[in-house]
Short mmCIF file of C-alpha atoms in Angstrom, two decimals:
data_model
loop_
_atom_site.label_atom_id
_atom_site.label_comp_id
_atom_site.label_asym_id
_atom_site.label_seq_id
_atom_site.Cartn_x
_atom_site.Cartn_y
_atom_site.Cartn_z
CA MET A 1 97.32 34.18 49.68
CA LYS A 2 101.11 33.93 49.37
CA ALA A 3 101.19 36.92 47.01
CA ILE A 4 99.04 38.89 49.44
CA ALA A 5 101.30 37.98 52.36
CA ASP A 6 104.38 39.05 50.38
CA HIS A 7 102.75 42.30 49.26
CA PHE A 8 101.82 43.35 52.80
CA GLY A 9 105.03 42.05 54.41
CA LEU A 10 103.22 39.40 56.45
CA ARG A 11 103.89 35.72 56.98
CA TYR A 12 101.78 33.42 54.81
CA SER A 13 100.71 31.36 57.83
CA MET A 14 99.57 34.52 59.64
CA VAL A 15 97.40 35.50 56.67
CA ARG A 16 95.97 31.99 56.31
CA ARG A 17 95.14 31.59 60.00
CA SER A 18 93.88 35.12 60.50
CA ILE A 19 91.55 34.96 57.51
CA LYS A 20 89.72 32.16 59.32
CA LYS A 21 89.17 34.35 62.36
CA ILE A 22 88.48 37.84 60.98
CA ARG A 23 84.87 38.75 61.54
CA ASP A 24 82.49 38.74 58.56
CA PRO A 25 85.02 37.77 55.87
CA GLY A 26 82.22 36.78 53.46
CA HIS A 27 81.87 40.33 52.18
CA ASP A 28 85.57 41.15 51.88
CA SER A 29 88.07 40.27 49.18
CA LEU A 30 91.37 38.71 50.17
CA LEU A 31 93.13 42.05 49.61
CA VAL A 32 90.77 43.81 52.02
CA ILE A 33 91.28 41.05 54.59
CA ALA A 34 95.07 41.29 54.23
CA LYS A 35 94.87 45.06 54.71
CA LYS A 36 92.83 44.51 57.88
CA ILE A 37 95.49 42.10 59.16
CA LYS A 38 98.27 44.62 58.43
CA ASP A 39 96.34 47.48 60.09
CA SER A 40 95.53 45.26 63.05
CA SER A 41 99.20 44.32 63.40
CA GLU A 42 100.21 47.96 63.79
CA VAL A 43 97.41 48.66 66.27
CA ILE A 44 98.18 45.49 68.23
CA ARG A 45 101.84 46.49 68.57
CA ALA A 46 100.81 49.94 69.79
CA ALA A 47 98.27 48.47 72.24
CA TRP A 48 100.89 46.09 73.61
CA ALA A 49 103.49 48.84 74.02
CA SER A 50 101.17 51.35 75.68
CA ALA A 51 99.08 49.22 78.02
CA GLU A 52 99.22 46.09 80.10
CA ASN A 53 97.02 43.97 77.87
CA SER A 54 97.29 40.22 77.76
CA TYR A 55 97.67 38.40 74.47
CA SER A 56 94.26 36.81 74.96
CA GLN A 57 92.53 40.18 75.57
CA ILE A 58 94.03 41.62 72.38
CA ALA A 59 93.21 38.45 70.42
CA ASP A 60 89.58 38.58 71.57
CA HIS A 61 89.30 42.27 70.69
CA PHE A 62 90.63 41.86 67.15
CA GLY A 63 89.10 38.44 66.51
CA LEU A 64 92.50 36.82 66.00
CA PHE A 65 94.15 33.68 67.34
CA PHE A 66 96.24 34.01 70.53
CA ALA A 67 99.31 32.70 68.67
CA THR A 68 98.87 35.28 65.90
CA VAL A 69 98.87 38.14 68.41
CA ARG A 70 101.92 36.70 70.18
CA ARG A 71 103.76 36.48 66.82
CA ILE A 72 102.82 40.06 65.91
CA VAL A 73 104.05 41.42 69.24
CA ARG A 74 107.30 39.47 69.07
CA GLN A 75 108.02 40.63 65.49
CA ARG A 76 108.41 44.23 66.64
CA ARG A 77 111.31 43.35 68.93
#
């Protein structure tokens, strides 16, 4: 998972925690899951910038932990 985190420019802990929460991970390889996390990060940042969404609403929508969403939003600053 560390190599995947490095490849996609994500924190290892974010990958590890998010993999536990991404819906239906049984059919996806770790690379596909990491790509989903990266794509979700970009969408989450856009959602946060363009609307008044709470961290918990965004976390519920993407199936991520509250703390993961908060970290993603803060990284863009």
